[in-house]
């Protein structure tokens, strides 16, 4: 590959591991990697471990990531191992390391699907989120700048959405590794980091940095195109909890939650329309 060719992915595979590409750079610091890339790499490791074990057709029903140390823009490794395996589940742990030091970890539970239970159970009333109008979207398979809606209607103009309204986003996932196709699980695991964008983005910008990601799914998304819509945001004494619905073109598939710390000294101000790299 020509070194001048733009590499549309978070990482490139090398003999030493995974080398972060320019798109993986965080807006918080130039030498820091954003959580979308880190989460996607963890999901890839988990998915490969499940495939290597010969367990196909499972749903990644629970996925939790701890982002406890800033990942730098340097060569990275990722690995996963099975903790417990049964007929209906596989439980795994994964880590991302840099220079022999763990910078993030994940746990996941993959479940076997079966027939739906016949009983009736309460579900939240009200309208469910839907993708933006087709006229605003490129053809399936084409990558695009994330689209947001808030107190302003759907658009890719980030400055329009720096407000205190309810935020939602629709995105096409970027491949984790250059030259590889982004799987539905890798897509939803990486885009789940954008829960912070829809729950922590207010009229002064993004003033919280998330420390973890929790994703719960009843099924995989139908493609690598999916959305997040804020359902709640609560905060006290510099700690915030944000929850979002996860949805694809056919409806809701689960929820994503992030806990965050106030980071007002490094607020990401998007009022000028600066594109957040972590959600590109």
XYZ file of N, CA, C and O in Angstrom, residues 31 53 79 95-96 127 150 172 239 250 273:
44
model
N -1.673 13.275 21.546
C -0.935 12.018 21.700
C -1.800 10.917 22.305
O -1.299 9.865 22.702
N -12.715 -20.628 19.227
C -13.272 -21.703 20.050
C -14.346 -22.493 19.308
O -14.913 -23.448 19.859
N -5.582 -8.865 23.330
C -5.749 -10.312 23.481
C -6.999 -10.596 24.292
O -7.476 -9.749 25.052
N -7.871 -7.618 27.060
C -7.074 -6.461 27.466
C -6.433 -5.832 26.239
O -6.172 -6.496 25.239
N -6.204 -4.529 26.334
C -5.393 -3.786 25.370
C -4.164 -3.315 26.124
O -4.267 -2.749 27.214
N -42.420 6.738 21.496
C -41.839 6.412 20.201
C -40.418 5.890 20.347
O -39.695 6.275 21.254
N -30.697 16.976 17.663
C -30.754 17.485 19.039
C -31.938 18.433 19.115
O -33.021 18.100 18.620
N -21.957 5.213 10.464
C -21.435 4.017 9.816
C -20.084 3.726 10.441
O -19.197 4.584 10.428
N -19.467 13.685 38.733
C -19.618 12.335 38.183
C -20.954 12.261 37.464
O -21.985 12.667 38.005
N -33.937 -1.398 11.735
C -35.192 -2.098 12.000
C -35.741 -1.877 13.399
O -36.829 -2.350 13.707
N -17.978 23.790 14.886
C -18.174 22.772 13.869
C -17.011 21.822 13.722
O -16.878 21.147 12.717
